[in-house]
Tab-separated table of C-alpha atoms in Angstrom:
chain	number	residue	atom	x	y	z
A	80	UNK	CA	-1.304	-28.300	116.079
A	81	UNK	CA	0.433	-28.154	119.748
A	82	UNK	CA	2.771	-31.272	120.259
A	83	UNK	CA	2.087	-30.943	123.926
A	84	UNK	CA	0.036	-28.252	125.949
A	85	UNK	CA	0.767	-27.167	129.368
A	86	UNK	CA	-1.832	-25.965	131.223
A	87	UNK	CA	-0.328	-24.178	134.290
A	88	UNK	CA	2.225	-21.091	134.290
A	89	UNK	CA	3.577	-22.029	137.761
A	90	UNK	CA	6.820	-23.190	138.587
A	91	UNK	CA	5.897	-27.005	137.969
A	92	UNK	CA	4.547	-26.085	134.454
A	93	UNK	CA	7.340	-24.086	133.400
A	94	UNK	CA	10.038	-26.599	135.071
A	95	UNK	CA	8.110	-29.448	132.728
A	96	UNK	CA	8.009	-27.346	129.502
A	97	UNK	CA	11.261	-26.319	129.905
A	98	UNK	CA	12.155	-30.260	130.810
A	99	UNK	CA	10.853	-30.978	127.490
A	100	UNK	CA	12.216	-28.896	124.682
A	101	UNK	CA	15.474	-29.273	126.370
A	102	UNK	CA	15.102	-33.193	125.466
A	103	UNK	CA	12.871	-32.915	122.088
A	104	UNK	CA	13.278	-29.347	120.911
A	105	UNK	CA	11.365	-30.432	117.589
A	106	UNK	CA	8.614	-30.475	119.437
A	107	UNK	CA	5.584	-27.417	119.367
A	108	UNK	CA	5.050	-26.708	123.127
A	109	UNK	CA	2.682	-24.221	124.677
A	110	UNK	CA	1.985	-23.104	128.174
A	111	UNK	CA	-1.362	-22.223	128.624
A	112	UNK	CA	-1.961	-19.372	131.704
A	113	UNK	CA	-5.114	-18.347	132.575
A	114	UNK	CA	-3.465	-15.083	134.936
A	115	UNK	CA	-1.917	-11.824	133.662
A	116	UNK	CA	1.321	-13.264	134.739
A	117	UNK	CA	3.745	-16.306	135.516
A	118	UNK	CA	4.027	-17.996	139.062
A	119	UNK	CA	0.895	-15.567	141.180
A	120	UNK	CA	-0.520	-18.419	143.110
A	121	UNK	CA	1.619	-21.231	144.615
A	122	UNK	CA	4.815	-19.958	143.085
A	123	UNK	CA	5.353	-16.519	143.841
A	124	UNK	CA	3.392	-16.789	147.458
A	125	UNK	CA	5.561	-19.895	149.027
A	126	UNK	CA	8.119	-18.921	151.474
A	127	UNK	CA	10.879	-19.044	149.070
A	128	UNK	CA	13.131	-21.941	150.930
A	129	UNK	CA	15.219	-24.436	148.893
A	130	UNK	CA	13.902	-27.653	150.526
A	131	UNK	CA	17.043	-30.076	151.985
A	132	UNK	CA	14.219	-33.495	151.759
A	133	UNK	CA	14.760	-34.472	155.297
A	134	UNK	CA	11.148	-34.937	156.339
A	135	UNK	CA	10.108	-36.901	153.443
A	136	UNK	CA	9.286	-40.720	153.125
A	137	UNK	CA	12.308	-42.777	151.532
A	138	UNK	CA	11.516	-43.787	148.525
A	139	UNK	CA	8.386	-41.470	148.099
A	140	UNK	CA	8.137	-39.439	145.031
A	141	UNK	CA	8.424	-36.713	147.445
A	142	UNK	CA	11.843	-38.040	148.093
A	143	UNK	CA	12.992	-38.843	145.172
A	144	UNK	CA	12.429	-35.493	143.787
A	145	UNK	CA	13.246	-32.924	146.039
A	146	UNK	CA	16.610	-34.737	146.139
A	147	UNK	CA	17.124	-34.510	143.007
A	148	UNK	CA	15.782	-31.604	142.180
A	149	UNK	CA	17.824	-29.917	144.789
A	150	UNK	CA	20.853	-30.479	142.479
A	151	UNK	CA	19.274	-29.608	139.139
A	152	UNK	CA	17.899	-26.202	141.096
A	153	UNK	CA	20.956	-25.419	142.721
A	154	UNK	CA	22.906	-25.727	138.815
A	155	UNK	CA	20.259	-24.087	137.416
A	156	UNK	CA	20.779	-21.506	139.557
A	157	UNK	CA	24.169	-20.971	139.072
A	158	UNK	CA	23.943	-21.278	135.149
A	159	UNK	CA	21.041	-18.555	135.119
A	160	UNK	CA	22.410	-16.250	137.684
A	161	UNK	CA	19.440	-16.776	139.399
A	162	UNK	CA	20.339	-14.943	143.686
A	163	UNK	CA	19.671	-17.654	145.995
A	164	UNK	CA	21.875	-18.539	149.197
A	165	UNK	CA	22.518	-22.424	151.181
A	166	UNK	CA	22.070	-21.212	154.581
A	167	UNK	CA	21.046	-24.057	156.971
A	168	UNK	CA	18.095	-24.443	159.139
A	169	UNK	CA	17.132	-25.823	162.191
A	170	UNK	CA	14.288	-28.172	163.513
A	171	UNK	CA	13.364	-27.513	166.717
A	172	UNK	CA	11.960	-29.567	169.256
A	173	UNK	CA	11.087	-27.545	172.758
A	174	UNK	CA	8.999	-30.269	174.467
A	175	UNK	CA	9.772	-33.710	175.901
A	176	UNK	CA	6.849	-35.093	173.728
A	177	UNK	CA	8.950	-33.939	170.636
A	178	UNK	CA	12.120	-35.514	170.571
A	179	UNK	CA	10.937	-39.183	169.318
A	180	UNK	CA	9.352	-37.088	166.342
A	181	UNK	CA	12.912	-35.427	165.976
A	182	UNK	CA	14.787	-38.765	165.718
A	183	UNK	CA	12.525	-40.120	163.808
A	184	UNK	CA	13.077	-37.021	161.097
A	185	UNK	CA	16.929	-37.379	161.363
A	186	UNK	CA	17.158	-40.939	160.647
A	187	UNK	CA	14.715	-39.930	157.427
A	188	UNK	CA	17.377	-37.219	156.751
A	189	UNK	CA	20.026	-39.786	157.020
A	190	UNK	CA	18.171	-42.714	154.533
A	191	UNK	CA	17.672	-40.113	152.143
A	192	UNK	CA	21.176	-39.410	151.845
A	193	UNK	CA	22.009	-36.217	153.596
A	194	UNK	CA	25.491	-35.499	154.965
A	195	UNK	CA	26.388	-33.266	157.836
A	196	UNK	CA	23.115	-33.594	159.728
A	197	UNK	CA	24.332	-32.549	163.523
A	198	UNK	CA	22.078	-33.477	166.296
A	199	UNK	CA	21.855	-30.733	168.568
A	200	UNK	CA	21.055	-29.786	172.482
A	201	UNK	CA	20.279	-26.548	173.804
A	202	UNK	CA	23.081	-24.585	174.565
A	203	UNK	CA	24.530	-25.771	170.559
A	204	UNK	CA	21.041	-24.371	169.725
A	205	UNK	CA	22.202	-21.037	170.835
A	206	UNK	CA	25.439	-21.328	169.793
A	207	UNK	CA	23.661	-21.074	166.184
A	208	UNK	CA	21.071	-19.236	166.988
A	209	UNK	CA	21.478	-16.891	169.949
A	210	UNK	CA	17.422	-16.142	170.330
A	211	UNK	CA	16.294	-19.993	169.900
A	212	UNK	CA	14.898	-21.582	172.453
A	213	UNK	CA	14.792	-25.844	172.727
A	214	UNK	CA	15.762	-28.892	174.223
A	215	UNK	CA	17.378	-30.594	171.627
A	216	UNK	CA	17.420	-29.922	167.863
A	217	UNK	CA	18.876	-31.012	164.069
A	218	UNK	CA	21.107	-28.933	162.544
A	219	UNK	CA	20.126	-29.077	158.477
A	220	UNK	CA	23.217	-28.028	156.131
A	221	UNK	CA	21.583	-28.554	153.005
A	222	UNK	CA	18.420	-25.395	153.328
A	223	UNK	CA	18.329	-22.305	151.380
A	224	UNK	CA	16.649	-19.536	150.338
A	225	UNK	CA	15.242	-18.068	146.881
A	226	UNK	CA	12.713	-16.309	144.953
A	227	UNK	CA	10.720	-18.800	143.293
A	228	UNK	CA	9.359	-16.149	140.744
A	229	UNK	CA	12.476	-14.724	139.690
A	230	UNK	CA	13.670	-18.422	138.637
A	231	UNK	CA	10.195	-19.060	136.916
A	232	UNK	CA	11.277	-16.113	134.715
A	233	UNK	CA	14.328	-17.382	133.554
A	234	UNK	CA	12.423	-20.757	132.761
A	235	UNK	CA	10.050	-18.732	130.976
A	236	UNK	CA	13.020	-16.997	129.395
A	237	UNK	CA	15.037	-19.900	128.461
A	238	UNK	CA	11.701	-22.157	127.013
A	239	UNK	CA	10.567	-19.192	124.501
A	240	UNK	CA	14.555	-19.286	123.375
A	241	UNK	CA	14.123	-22.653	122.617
A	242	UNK	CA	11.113	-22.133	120.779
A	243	UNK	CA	8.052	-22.797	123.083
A	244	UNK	CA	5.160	-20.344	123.635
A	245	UNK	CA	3.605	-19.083	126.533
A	246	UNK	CA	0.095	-17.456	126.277
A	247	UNK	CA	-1.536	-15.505	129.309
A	248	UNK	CA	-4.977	-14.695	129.878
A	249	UNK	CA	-5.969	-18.487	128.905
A	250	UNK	CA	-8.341	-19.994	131.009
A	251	UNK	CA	-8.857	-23.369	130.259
A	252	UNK	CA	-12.968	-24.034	129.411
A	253	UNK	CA	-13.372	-27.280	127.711
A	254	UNK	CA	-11.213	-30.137	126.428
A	255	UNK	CA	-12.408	-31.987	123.525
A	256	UNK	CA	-11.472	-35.082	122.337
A	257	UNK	CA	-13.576	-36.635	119.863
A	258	UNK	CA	-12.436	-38.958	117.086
A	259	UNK	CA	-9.189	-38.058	115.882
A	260	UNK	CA	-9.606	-34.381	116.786
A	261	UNK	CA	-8.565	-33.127	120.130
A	262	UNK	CA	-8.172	-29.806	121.323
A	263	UNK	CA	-8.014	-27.086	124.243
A	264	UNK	CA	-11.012	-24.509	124.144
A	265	UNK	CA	-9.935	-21.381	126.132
A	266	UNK	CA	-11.219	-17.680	127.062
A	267	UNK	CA	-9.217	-16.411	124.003
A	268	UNK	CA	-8.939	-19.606	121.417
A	269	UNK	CA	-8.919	-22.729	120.629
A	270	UNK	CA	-5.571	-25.163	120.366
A	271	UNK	CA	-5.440	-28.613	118.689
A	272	UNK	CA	-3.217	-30.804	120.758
A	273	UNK	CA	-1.453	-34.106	121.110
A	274	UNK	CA	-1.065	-34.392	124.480
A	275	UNK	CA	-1.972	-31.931	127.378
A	276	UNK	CA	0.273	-32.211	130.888
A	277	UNK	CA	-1.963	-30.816	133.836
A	278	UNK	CA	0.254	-28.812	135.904
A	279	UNK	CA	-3.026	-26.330	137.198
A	280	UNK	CA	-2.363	-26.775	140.785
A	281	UNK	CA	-5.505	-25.174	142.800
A	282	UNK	CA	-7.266	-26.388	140.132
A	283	UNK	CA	-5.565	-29.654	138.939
A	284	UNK	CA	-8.022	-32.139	139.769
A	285	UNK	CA	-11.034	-29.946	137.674
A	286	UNK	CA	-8.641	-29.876	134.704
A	287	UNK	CA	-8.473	-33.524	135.140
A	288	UNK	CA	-11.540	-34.313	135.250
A	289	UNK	CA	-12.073	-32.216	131.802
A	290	UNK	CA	-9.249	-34.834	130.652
A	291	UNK	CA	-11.513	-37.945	131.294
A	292	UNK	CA	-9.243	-39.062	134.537
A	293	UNK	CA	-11.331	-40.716	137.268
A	294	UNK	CA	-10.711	-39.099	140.027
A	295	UNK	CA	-10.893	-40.577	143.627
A	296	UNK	CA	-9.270	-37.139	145.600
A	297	UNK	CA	-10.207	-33.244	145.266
A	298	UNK	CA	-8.105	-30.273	146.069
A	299	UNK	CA	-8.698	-28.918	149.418
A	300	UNK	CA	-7.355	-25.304	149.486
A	301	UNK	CA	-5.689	-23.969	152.796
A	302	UNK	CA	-4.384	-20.544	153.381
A	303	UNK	CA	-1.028	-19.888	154.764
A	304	UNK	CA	-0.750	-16.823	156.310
A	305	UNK	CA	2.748	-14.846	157.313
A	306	UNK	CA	3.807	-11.992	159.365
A	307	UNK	CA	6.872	-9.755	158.886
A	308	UNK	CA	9.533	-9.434	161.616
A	309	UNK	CA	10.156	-5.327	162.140
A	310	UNK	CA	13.541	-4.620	160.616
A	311	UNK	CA	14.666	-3.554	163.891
A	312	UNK	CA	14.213	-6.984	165.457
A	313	UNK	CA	15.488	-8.922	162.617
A	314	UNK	CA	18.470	-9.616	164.386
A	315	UNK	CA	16.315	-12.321	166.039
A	316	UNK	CA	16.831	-14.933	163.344
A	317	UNK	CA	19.469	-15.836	161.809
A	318	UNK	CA	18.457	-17.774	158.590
A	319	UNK	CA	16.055	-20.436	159.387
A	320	UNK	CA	13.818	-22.259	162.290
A	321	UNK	CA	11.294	-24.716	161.853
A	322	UNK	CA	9.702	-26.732	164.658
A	323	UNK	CA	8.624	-30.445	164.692
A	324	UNK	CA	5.788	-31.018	162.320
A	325	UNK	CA	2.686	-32.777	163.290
A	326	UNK	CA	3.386	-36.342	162.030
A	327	UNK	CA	-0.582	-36.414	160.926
A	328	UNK	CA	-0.198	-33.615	158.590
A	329	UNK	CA	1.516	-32.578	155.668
A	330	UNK	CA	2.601	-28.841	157.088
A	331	UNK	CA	5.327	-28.014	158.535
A	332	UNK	CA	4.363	-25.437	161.350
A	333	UNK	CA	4.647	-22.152	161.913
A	334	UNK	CA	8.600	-21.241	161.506
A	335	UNK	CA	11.369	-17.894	160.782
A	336	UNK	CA	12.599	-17.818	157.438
A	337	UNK	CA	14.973	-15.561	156.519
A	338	UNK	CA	14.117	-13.853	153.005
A	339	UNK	CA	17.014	-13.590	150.054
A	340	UNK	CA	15.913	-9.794	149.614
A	341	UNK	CA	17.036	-9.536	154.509
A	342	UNK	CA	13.474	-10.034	155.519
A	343	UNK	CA	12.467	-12.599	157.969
A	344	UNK	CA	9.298	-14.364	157.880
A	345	UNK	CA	6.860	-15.784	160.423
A	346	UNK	CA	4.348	-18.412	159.281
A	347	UNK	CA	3.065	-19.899	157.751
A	348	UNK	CA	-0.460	-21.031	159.394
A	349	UNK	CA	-2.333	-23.341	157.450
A	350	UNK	CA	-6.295	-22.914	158.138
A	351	UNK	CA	-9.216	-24.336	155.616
A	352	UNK	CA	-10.079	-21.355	152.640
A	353	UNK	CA	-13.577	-20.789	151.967
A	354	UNK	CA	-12.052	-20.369	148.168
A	355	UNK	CA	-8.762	-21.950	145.931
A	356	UNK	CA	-7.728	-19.016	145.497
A	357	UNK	CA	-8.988	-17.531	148.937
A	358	UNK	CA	-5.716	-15.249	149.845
A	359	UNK	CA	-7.770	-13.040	152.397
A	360	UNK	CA	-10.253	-14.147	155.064
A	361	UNK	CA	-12.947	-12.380	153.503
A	362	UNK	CA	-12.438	-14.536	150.313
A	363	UNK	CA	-15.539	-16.828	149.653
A	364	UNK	CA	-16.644	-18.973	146.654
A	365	UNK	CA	-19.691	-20.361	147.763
A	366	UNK	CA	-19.719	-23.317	144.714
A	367	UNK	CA	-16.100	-24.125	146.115
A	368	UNK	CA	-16.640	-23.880	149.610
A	369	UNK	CA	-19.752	-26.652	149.404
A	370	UNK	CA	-17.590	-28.709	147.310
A	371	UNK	CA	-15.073	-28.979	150.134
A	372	UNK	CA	-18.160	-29.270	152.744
A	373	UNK	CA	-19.647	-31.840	150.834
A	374	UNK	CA	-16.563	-34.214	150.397
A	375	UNK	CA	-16.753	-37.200	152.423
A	376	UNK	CA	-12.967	-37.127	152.699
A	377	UNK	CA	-13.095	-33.317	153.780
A	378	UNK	CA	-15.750	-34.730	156.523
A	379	UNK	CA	-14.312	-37.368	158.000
A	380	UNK	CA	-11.037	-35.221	158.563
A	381	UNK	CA	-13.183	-32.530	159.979
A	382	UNK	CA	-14.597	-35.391	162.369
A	383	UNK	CA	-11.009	-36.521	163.489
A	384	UNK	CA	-8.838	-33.332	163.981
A	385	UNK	CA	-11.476	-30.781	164.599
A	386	UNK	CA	-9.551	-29.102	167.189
A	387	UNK	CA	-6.232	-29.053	165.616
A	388	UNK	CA	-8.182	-27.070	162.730
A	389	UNK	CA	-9.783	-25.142	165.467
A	390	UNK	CA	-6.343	-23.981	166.373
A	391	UNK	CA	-5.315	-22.904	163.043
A	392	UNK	CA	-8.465	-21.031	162.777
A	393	UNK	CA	-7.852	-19.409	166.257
A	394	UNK	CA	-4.577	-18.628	165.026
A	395	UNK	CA	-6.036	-17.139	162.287
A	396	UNK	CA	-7.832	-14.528	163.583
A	397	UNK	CA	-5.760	-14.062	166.939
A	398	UNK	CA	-2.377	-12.174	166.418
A	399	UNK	CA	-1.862	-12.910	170.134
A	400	UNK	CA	-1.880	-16.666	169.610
A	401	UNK	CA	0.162	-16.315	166.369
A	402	UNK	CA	2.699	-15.098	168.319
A	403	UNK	CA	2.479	-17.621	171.164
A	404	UNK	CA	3.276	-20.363	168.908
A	405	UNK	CA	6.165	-18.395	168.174
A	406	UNK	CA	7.350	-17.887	171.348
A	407	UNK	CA	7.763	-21.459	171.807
A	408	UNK	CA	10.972	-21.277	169.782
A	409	UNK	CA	11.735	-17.709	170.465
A	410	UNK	CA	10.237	-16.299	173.836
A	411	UNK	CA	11.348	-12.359	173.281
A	412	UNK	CA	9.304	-11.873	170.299
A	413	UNK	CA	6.289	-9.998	171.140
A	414	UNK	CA	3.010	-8.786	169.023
A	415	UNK	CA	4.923	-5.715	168.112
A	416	UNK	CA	7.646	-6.950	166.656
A	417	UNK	CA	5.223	-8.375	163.379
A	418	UNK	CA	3.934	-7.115	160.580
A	419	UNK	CA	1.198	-8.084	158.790
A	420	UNK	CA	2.498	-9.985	155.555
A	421	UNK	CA	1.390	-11.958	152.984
A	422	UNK	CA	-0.776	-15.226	152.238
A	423	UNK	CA	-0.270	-18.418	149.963
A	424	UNK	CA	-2.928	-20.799	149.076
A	425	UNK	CA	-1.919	-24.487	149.377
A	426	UNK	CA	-3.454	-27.172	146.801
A	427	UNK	CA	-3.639	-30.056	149.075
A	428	UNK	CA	-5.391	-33.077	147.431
A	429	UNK	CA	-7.830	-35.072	149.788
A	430	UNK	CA	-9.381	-38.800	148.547
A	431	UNK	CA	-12.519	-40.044	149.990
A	432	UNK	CA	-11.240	-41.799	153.130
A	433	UNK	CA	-10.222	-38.667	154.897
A	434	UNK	CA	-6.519	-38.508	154.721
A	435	UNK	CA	-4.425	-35.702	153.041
A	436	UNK	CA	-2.054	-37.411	150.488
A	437	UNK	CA	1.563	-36.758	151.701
A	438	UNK	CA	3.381	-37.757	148.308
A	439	UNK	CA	3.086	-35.730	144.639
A	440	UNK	CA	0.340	-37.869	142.684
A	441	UNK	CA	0.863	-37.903	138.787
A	442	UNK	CA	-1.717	-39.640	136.861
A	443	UNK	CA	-1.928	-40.050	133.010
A	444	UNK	CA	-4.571	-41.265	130.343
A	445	UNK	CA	-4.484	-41.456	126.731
A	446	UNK	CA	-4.111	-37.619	125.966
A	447	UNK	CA	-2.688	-36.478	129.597
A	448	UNK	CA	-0.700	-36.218	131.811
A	449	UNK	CA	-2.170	-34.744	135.168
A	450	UNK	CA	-0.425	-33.455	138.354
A	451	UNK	CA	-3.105	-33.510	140.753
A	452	UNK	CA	-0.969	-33.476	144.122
A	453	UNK	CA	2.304	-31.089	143.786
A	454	UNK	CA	2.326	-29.214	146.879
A	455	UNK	CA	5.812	-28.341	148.942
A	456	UNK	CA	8.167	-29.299	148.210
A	457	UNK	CA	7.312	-29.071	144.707
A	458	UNK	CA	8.727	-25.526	144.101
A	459	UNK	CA	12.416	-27.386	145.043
A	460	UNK	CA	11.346	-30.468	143.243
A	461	UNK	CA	10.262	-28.643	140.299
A	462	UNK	CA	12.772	-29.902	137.683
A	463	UNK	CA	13.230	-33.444	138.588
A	464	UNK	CA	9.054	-33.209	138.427
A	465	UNK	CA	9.908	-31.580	134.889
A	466	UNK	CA	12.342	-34.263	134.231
A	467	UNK	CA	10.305	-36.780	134.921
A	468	UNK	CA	6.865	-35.585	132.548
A	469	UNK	CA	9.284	-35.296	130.148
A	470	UNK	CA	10.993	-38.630	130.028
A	471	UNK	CA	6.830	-39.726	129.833
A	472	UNK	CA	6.249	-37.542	126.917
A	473	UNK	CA	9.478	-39.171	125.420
A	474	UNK	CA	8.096	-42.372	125.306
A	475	UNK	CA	4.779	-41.866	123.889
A	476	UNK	CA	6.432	-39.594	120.873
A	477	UNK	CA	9.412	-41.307	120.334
């Protein structure tokens, strides 16, 4: 008999097992992954930034958690000797239509608490960062850089000290809960349970389901792909440029990121996969694909910002107009100077009425506890998220 049952070897999962035996180590706790390995989907194919929580709304779970769990990352960090660096980024607006979008993201910055947020115009732009290119700009103390997988290791590490378990090569089937008899049917056994926490992200909302939640949103995947600046041009960026977002979606734009192993990263896009775990363009699940299609949410957002997805897509499959939106922030960089790189998935839940939710979403029943919207920043919110599970598994065992 599992106390609790985490299904999802990510860095959410791991953060909330980890969460938990830290708080009830008496307690039998098991993460359930259905992969060969920890952290290969959202985890280990983010862009590896420590998120500052400017851009999010105050008071939003999104918020409240990436602040937070800014601090608990940054110590645990430090305590696990996990390489990660506080470099600073900068949002970047280079058109005239941009700037009330760039106030509008400072004064978030500033409700939420940051400190040393420095408006900026464009010759303190270069000043920073000699290649950049804009009109006016925010100066973000508070962004870094790490590799997500390396600190899901040392959660994995530090929860099978404590005395949890983590299986591989468990793919979830069936959930049963009948009478007083509950338990997780997988591709390798079968695991009585008291309580199962959801943390599945591409496929959170089908583990859900399996949990009895009624569900009003489905995940939506999108691909985000990057390209590689050529070592010989990485003297372009500095650490890290993002542009302004568009306020009707929850992506932040194509931007530089500067790696913690030197590289610099373009990207990344984010254009509709034909599969959740769709990673190359050639990637199709046709069940999946028709179950986006055949959302009405998925429709009517199709209906209203057709050609903004249009542009992704063009993006997409154009190198040339990858590196135009690039340009827009750094004119000199040409087609040459990128390499093809890699590709993340994003879980981005959808509900019925067309809109893509912009906050985390935890929901819970009688034996769960399911995390059915967790995109970024959840990797930097990870713990707080962890903290927060916990404190609900708490009170239903204490």
């Amino acid at each position: 008999m599992q106390d609790v049952i985490v299904i999802g070897g990510g860095i959410v999962g791991l953060a909330t097992a980890y969460k938990t035996l830290l708080s009830m180590p008496s307690l039998k706790v098991t993460v359930l992954e259905k992969e060969d390995g920890l952290a290969k989907h959202q985890t280990g194919n983010n862009s590896g930034v420590i998120h500052s929580g400017i851009y999010y709304k105050p008071g939003s779970l999104k918020a409240k958690n990436c602040i937070d769990g800014y601090k608990q990352l940054l110590e645990f960090s430090r305590s696990n000797e996990v390489p990660h660096e506080i470099c600073g980024k900068i949002i970047l607006a280079t058109r005239p239509e941009e700037l009330n979008a760039l106030d509008r993201i400072y004064a978030r910055g500033m409700e939420n608490g940051l400190s040393g947020l420095k408006k900026l115009n464009g010759d303190q732009i270069r000043e920073i960062e000699p290649h950049v290119r804009g009109i006016a700009g925010i100066q973000v103390p508070q962004t870094g850089i790490i590799n997500y997988r390396v600190l899901a290791d040392k959660l994995a590490w530090n929860i099978k000290n404590m005395g949890g378990t983590i299986r591989l090569n468990e793919k979830v089937g069936r959930i049963n809960n009948t009478g007083n008899s509950r338990n997780v049917q997988t591709t390798r056994g079968e695991y009585p349970f008291r309580l199962i926490v959801n943390c599945s992200g591409l496929y959170s909302d089908k583990i859900a389901l399996l949990t009895g939640s009624p569900l009003n949103i489905k995940i939506i995947p999108f691909r985000g792909e990057y390209y590689r600046i050529r070592t010989e041009k990485k003297f372009l960026v500095k650490n890290l440029v993002y542009p302004v977002p568009d306020p009707n979606f929850p992506f932040l734009g194509v931007h530089f990121t500067r790696m913690i192993d030197g590289n610099v990263e373009a990207g990344p896009n984010a254009v509709f996969a034909y599969a959740r775990e769709g990673y190359r363009k050639t990637d199709i699940h046709p069940g999946e694909l028709a179950e986006s299609i055949f959302w009405p949410g998925f429709r009517k957002i199709v209906s209203k910002y057709w050609k903004t997805g249009l542009d992704e897509m063009i993006r997409s499959y154009s190198k040339k107009a990858f590196t135009r939106a690039l340009q827009r922030m750094i004119p000199e960089i040409t087609e040459d100077d990128l390499v093809k790189g890699g590709s993340g998935v994003r879980a981005q839940a959808c509900d019925r009425n067309g809109f893509l939710l912009d906050d985390f979403l935890i929901l819970e029943n009688d034996m769960a506890i399911n995390v059915c919207n967790a995109p970024s920043p959840a990797a930097t919110s990870s713990l707080s998220i962890g903290t927060y599970i916990s404190q609900k598994i708490f009170q239903r065992f204490a």
